[in-house]
GROMACS .gro file of C-alpha atoms in nm:
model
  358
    1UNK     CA    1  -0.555  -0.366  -7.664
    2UNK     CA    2  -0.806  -0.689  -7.671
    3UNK     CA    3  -1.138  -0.498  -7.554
    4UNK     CA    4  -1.202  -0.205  -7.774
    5UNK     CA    5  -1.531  -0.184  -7.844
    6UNK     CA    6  -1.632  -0.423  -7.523
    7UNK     CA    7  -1.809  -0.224  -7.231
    8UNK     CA    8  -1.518  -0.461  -6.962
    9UNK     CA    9  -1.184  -0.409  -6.871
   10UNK     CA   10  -1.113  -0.760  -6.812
   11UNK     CA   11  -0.792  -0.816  -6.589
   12UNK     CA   12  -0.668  -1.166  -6.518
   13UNK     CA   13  -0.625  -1.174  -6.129
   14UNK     CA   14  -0.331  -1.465  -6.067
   15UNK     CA   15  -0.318  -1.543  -5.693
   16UNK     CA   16  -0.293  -1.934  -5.512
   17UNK     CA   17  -0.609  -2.108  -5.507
   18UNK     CA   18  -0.455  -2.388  -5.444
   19UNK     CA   19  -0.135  -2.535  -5.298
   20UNK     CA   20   0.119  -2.419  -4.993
   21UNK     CA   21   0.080  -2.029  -5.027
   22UNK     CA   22  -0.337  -2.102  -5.070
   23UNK     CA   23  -0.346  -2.018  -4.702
   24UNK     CA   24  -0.322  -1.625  -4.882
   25UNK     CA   25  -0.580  -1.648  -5.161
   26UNK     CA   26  -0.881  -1.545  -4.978
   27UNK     CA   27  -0.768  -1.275  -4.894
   28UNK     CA   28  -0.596  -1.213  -5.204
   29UNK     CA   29  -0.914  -1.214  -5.380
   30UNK     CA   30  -1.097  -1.016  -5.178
   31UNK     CA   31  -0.845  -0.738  -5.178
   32UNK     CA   32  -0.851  -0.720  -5.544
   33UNK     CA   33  -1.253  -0.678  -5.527
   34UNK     CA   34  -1.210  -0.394  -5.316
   35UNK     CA   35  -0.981  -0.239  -5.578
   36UNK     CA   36  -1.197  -0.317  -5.875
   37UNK     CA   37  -1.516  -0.191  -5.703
   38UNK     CA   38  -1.305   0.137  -5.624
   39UNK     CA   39  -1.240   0.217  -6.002
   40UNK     CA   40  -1.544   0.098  -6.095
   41UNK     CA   41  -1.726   0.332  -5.862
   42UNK     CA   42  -1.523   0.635  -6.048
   43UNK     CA   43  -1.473   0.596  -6.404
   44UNK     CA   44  -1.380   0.254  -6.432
   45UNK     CA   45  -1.065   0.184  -6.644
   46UNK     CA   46  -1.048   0.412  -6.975
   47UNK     CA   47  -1.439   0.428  -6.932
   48UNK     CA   48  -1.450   0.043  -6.886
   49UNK     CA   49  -1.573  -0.147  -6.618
   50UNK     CA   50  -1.295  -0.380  -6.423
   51UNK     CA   51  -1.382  -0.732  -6.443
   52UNK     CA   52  -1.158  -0.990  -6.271
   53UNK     CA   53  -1.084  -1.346  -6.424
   54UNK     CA   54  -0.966  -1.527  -6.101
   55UNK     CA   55  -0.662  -1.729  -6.250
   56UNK     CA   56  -0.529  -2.021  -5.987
   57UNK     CA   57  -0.192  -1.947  -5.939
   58UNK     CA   58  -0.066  -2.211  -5.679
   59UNK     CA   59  -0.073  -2.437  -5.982
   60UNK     CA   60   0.249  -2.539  -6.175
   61UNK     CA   61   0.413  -2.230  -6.346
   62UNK     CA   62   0.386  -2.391  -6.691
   63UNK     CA   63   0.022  -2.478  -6.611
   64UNK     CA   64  -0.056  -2.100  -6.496
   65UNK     CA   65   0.091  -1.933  -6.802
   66UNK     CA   66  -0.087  -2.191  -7.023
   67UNK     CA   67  -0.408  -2.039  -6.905
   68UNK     CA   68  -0.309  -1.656  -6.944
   69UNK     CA   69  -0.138  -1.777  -7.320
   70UNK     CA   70  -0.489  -1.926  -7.390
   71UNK     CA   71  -0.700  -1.646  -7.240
   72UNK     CA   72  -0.474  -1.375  -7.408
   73UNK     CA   73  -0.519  -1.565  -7.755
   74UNK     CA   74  -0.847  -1.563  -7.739
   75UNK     CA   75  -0.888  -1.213  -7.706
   76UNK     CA   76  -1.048  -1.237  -7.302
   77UNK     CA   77  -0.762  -1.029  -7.158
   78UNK     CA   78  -0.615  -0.686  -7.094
   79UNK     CA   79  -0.405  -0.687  -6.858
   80UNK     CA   80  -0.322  -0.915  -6.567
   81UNK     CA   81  -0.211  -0.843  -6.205
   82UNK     CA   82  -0.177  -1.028  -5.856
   83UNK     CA   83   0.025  -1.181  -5.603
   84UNK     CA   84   0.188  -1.488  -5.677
   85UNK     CA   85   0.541  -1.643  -5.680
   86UNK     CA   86   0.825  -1.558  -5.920
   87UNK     CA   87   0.849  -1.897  -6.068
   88UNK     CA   88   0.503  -1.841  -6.164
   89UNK     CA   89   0.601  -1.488  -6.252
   90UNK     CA   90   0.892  -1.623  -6.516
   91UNK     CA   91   0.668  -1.795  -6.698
   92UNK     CA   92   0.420  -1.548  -6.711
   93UNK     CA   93   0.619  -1.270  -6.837
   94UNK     CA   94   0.723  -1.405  -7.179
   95UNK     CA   95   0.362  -1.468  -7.229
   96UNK     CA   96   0.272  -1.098  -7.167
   97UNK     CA   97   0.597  -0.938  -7.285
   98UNK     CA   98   0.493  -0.632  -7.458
   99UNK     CA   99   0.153  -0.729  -7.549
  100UNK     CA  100  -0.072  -0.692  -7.225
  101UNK     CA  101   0.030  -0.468  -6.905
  102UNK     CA  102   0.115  -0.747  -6.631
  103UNK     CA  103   0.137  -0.595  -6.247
  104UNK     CA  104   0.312  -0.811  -6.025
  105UNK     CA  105   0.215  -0.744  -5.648
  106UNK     CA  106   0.410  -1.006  -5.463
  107UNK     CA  107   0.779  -0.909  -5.245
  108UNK     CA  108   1.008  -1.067  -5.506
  109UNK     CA  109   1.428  -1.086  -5.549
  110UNK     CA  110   1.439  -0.802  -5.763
  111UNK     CA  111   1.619  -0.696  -6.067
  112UNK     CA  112   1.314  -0.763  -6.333
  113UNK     CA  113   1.272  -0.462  -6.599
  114UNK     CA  114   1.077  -0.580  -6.893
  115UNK     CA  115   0.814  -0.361  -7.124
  116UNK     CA  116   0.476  -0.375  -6.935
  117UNK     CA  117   0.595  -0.547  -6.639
  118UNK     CA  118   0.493  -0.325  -6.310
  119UNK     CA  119   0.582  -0.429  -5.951
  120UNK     CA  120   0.440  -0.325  -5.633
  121UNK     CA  121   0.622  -0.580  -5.382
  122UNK     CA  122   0.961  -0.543  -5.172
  123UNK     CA  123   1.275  -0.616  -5.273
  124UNK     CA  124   1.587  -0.752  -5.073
  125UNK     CA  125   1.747  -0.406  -5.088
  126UNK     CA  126   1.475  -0.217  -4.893
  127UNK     CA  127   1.320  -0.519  -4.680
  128UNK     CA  128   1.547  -0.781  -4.554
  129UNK     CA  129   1.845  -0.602  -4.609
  130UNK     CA  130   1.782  -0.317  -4.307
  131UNK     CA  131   1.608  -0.575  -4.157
  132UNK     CA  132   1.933  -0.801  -4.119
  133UNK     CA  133   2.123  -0.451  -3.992
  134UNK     CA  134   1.935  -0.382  -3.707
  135UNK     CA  135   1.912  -0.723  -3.627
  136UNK     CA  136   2.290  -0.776  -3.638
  137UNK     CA  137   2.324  -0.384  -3.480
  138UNK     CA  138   2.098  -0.412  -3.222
  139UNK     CA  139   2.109  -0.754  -3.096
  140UNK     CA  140   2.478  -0.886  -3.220
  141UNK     CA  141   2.351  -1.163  -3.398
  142UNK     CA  142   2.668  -1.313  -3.616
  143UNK     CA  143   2.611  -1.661  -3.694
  144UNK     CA  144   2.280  -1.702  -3.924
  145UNK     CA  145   2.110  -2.017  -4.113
  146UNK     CA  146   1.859  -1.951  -4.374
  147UNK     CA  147   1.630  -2.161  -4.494
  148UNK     CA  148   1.428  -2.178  -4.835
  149UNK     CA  149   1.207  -2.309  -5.067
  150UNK     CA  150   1.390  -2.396  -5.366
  151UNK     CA  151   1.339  -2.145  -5.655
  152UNK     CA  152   1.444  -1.845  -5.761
  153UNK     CA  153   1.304  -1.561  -5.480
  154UNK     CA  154   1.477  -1.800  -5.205
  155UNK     CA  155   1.791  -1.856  -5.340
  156UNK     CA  156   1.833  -1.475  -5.476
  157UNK     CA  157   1.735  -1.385  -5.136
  158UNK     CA  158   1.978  -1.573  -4.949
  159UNK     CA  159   2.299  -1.481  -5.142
  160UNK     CA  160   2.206  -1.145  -5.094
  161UNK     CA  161   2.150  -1.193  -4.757
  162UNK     CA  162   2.477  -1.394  -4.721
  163UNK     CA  163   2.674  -1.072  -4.919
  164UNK     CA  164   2.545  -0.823  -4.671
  165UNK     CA  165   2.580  -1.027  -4.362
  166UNK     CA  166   2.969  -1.054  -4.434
  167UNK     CA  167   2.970  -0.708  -4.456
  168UNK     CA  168   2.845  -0.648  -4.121
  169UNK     CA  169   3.114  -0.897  -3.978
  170UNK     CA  170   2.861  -1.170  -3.965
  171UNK     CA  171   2.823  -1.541  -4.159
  172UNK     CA  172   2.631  -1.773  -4.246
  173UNK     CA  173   2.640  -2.108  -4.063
  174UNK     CA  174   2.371  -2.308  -4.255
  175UNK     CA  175   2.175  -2.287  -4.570
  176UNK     CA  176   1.899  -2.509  -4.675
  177UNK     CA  177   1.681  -2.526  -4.927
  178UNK     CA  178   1.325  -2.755  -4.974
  179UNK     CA  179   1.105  -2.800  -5.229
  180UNK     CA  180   0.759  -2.597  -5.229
  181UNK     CA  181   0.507  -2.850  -5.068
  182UNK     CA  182   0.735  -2.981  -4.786
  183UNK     CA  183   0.587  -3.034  -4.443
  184UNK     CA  184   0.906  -3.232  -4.232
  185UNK     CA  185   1.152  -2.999  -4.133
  186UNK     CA  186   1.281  -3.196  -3.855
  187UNK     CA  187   1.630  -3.297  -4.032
  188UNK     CA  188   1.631  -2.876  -4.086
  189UNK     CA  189   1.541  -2.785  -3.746
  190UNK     CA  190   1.815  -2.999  -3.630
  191UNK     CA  191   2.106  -2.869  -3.898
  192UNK     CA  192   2.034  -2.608  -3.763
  193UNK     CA  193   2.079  -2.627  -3.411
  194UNK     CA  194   2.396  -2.791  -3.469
  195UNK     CA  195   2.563  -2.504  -3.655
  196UNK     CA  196   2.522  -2.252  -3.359
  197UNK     CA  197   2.294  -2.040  -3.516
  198UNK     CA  198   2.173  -1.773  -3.319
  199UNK     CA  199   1.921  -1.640  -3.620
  200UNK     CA  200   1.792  -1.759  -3.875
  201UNK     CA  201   1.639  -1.597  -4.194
  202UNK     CA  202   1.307  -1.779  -4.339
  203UNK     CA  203   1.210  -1.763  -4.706
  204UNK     CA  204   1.005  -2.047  -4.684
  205UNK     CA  205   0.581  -1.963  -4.831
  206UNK     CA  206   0.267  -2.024  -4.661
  207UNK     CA  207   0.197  -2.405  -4.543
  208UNK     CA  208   0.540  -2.438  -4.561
  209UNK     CA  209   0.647  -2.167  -4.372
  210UNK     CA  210   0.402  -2.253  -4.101
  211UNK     CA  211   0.523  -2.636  -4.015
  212UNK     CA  212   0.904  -2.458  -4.006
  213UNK     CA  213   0.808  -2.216  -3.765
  214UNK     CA  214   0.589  -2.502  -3.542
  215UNK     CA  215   0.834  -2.751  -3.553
  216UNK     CA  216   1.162  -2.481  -3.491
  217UNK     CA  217   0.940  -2.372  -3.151
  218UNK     CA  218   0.890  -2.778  -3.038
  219UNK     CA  219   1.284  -2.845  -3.084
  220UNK     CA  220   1.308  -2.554  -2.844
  221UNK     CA  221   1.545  -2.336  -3.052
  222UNK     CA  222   1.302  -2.026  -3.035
  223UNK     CA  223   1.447  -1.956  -2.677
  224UNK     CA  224   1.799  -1.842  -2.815
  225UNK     CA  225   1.778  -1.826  -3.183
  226UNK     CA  226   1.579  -1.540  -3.340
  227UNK     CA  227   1.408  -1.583  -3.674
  228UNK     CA  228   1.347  -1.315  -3.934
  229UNK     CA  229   1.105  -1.371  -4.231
  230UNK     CA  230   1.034  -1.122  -4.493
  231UNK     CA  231   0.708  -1.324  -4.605
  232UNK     CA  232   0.471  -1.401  -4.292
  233UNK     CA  233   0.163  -1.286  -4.288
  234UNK     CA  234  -0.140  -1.269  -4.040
  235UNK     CA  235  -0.297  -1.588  -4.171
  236UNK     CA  236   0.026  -1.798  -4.165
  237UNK     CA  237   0.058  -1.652  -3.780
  238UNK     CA  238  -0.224  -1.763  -3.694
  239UNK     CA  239  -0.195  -2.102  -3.867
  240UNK     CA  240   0.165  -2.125  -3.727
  241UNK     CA  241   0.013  -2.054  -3.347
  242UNK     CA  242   0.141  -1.807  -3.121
  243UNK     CA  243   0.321  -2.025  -2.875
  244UNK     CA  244   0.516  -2.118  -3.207
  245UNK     CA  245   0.652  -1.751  -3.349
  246UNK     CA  246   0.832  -1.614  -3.018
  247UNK     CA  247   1.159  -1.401  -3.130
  248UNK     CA  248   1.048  -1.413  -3.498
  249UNK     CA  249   1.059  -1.098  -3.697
  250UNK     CA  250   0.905  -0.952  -3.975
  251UNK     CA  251   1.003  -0.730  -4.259
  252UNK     CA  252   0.688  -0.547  -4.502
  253UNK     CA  253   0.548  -0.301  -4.628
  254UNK     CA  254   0.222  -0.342  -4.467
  255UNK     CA  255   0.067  -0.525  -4.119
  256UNK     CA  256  -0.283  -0.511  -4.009
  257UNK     CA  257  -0.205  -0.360  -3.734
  258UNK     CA  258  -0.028  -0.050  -3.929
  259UNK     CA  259  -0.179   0.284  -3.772
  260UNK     CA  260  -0.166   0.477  -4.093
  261UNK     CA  261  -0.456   0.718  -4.244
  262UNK     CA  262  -0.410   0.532  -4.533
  263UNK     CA  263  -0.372   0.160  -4.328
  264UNK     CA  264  -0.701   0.235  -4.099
  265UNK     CA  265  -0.894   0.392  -4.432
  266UNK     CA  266  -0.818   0.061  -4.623
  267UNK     CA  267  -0.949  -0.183  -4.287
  268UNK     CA  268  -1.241   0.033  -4.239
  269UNK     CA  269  -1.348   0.010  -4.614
  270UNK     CA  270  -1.260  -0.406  -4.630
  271UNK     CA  271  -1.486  -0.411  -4.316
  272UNK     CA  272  -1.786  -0.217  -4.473
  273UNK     CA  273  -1.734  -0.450  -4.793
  274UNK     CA  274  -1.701  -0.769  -4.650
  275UNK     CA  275  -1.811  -0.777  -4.313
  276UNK     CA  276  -1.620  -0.832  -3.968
  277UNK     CA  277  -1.580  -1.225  -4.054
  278UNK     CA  278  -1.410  -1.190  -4.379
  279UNK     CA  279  -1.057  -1.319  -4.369
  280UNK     CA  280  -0.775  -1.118  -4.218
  281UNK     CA  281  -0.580  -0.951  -4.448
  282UNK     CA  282  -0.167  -0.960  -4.427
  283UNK     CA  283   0.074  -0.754  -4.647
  284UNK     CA  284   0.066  -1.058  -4.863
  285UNK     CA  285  -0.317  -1.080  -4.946
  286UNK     CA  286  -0.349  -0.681  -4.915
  287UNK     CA  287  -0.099  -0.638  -5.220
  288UNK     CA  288  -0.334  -0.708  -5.445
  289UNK     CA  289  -0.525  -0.446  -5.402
  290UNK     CA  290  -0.220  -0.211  -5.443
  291UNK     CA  291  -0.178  -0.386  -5.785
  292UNK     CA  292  -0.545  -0.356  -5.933
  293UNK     CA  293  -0.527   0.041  -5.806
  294UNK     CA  294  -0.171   0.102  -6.027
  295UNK     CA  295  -0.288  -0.067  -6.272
  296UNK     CA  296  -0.564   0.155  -6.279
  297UNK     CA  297  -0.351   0.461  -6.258
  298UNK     CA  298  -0.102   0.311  -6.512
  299UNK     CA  299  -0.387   0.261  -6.788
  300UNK     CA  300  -0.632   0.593  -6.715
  301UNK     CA  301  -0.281   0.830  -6.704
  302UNK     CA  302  -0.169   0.622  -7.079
  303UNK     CA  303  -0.590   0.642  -7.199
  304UNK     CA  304  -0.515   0.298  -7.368
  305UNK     CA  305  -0.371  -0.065  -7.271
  306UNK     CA  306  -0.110  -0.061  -7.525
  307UNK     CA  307   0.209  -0.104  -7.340
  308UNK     CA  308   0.442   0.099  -7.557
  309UNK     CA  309   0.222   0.435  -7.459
  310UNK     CA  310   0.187   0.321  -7.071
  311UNK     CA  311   0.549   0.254  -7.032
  312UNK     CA  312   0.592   0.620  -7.198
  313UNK     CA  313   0.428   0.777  -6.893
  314UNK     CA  314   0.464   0.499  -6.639
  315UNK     CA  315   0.745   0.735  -6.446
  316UNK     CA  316   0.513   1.012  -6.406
  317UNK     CA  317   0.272   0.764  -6.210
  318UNK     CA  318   0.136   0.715  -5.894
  319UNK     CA  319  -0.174   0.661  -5.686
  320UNK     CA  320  -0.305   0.579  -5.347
  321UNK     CA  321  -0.333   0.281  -5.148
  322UNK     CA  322  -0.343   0.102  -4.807
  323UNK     CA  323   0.080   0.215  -4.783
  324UNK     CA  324   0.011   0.554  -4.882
  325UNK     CA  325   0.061   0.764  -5.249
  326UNK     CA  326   0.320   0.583  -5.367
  327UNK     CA  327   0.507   0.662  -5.702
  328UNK     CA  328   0.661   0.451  -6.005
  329UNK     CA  329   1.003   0.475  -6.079
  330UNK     CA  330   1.135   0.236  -6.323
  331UNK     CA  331   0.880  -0.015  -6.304
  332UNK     CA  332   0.921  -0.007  -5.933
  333UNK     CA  333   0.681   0.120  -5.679
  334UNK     CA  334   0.835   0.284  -5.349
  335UNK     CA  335   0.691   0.212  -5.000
  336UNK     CA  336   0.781   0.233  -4.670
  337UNK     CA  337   0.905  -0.084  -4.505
  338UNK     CA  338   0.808  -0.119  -4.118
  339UNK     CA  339   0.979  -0.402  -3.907
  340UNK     CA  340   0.737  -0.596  -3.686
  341UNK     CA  341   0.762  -0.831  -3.378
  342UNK     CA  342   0.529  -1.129  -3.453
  343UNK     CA  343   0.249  -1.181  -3.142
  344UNK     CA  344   0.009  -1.464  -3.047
  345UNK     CA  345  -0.219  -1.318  -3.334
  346UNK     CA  346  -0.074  -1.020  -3.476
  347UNK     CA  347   0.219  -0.823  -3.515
  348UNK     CA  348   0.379  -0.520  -3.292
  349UNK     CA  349   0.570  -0.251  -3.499
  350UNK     CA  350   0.845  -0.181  -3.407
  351UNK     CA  351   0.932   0.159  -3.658
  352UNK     CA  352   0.999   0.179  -4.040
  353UNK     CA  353   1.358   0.069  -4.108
  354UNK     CA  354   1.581   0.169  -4.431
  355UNK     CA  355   1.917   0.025  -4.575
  356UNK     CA  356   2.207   0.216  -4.405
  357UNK     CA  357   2.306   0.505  -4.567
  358UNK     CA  358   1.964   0.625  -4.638
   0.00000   0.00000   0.00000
């Protein structure tokens, strides 16, 4: 642990300052301080006060983990947490591996297990997955396109997507994939009306995800071809436009418009905070503050940082957030996952959905 005998718990917050998915980092932030004021209200972190290092992480992932390897040298970290993407994440994590507790918040691909590496977000199996059943179930969609940003959470996402849509009789007709940053999806938009799609998964992030979604609406496709996103937020709906996200779908573990004790108790106390004209905050931005509250629970349950002792107790974990009390299994945090019909400015929820079998 780097702060014995300092009166701070000082946790690097990583979210995008910068970039395509900046369009979430206000509201990233913000959620975080909400969180941090929370424990600090209590009893802090092991009797320490939280104190938040905002680390920019819309940057390059070499560039991000530069800054935690230099911060973490230098003794000005002890833990870090926030929402961010996994490319950033994989070069993050062998700077942090066993040294520092590192909560990621962010919806991710799945599969990472590593010593003091805790994640709050959704994973294919319980998100798009049921998603792509009741889509296929209740609507018959059977030919699908996908479309990505080109790292690892897109790609991941899309073979599993493409594994569990041929085993609902279904296939995929197109898959593309674009670098983080691109604006022009016309050559897209058009592959993909030429393969017959009638839906079309979207693992594209913020700016990005926005001009796909305008541009899909002005070809005209949104009339017959549904779309289904597991990463689209309030402020990318309202950035995309509502005459732009008709028939789109959305997969999370949290909306705005979530009627939930623990969903109204989390707007109402954002609102006293920050006032009526802070940003909105999506599932996206809103994670964050899930991830500063475990890591809270993770360190006061262990009484110390050191991540051989928190991932001794991390199983017998849990706390309470905007989704609910929510417990760690294996690194993993378990949530409900609701399904949601995207409006002109927010989303209607349709019910929580599981993977078949459940």
């Amino acid at each position: 642990m780097n702060s014995d005998g300092f009166d701070t718990f000082r946790v690097g917050l990583i979210f995008p300052m910068s970039g395509p998915f900046g369009i979430i980092g206000p509201s990233s932030e913000l959620s975080a301080q909400l969180a941090r004021d929370e424990l600090n209200a209590s009893t802090g972190v092991v009797g320490r006060r939280v104190e938040l290092i905002s680390i920019d992480g819309g940057r390059d992932p070499v560039t991000v983990a530069r800054e935690v390897a230099t911060l973490l040298d230098a003794g000005a970290l002890d833990a870090v947490a926030g929402m961010h993407t996994s490319a950033v994440r994989r070069a993050v994590i062998p700077v942090t591996l066993g040294r520092i507790p590192y909560v990621y918040t962010s919806l991710y691909e799945g599969g990472d297990r590593y010593p003091g590496l805790f994640i709050t977000g959704e994973t294919p199996a319980n998100q798009l997955v049921p998603a792509l059943e009741f889509l296929v179930r209740e609507f018959g969609r059977r030919r699908w396109a996908i479309v990505g940003n080109d790292y690892v959470w897109p790609r991941k996402s899309a073979s599993i997507t493409a594994t569990r849509l041929r085993g609902l009789g279904a296939s995929v007709v197109h898959a593309e994939f674009a670098p983080v940053g691109t604006s022009d999806f016309a050559a897209t938009v058009t592959a993909i009306e030429r393969s017959g799609a009638d839906a079309t998964v979207v693992l594209l992030i913020g700016d990005d995800a926005v001009h796909f979604h305008q541009q899909f609406a002005t070809a005209g496709l949104d009339g017959h071809c549904v779309r289904l996103s597991p990463l689209m937020d309030e402020n990318m709906l309202l950035a995309a436009g509502g005459e732009n996200t008709h028939g789109l779908y959305v997969a999370s573990g949290y909306f705005e418009t979530l009627a939930t004790e623990a969903s109204l108790g989390f707007s109402a106390r954002f609102a006293r905070s920050f006032g009526v004209d802070a940003p909105i905050v999506g599932a996206l931005g809103q994670s964050c503050y899930e991830g500063i509250k475990l890591l809270g629970a993770l360190v006061n349950r262990a009484g110390t940082a050191d991540v051989r002792v928190i991932e001794s107790v991390s199983d017998s974990v849990s706390f309470t957030g905007a989704r609910g009390h929510l417990f760690l299994s294996d690194g993993h945090v378990s949530q409900p996952i609701y399904l949601a019909l995207a409006g002109a400015v927010d989303f209607e929820i349709i019910g929580e959905i599981r993977p078949a079998g459940d």
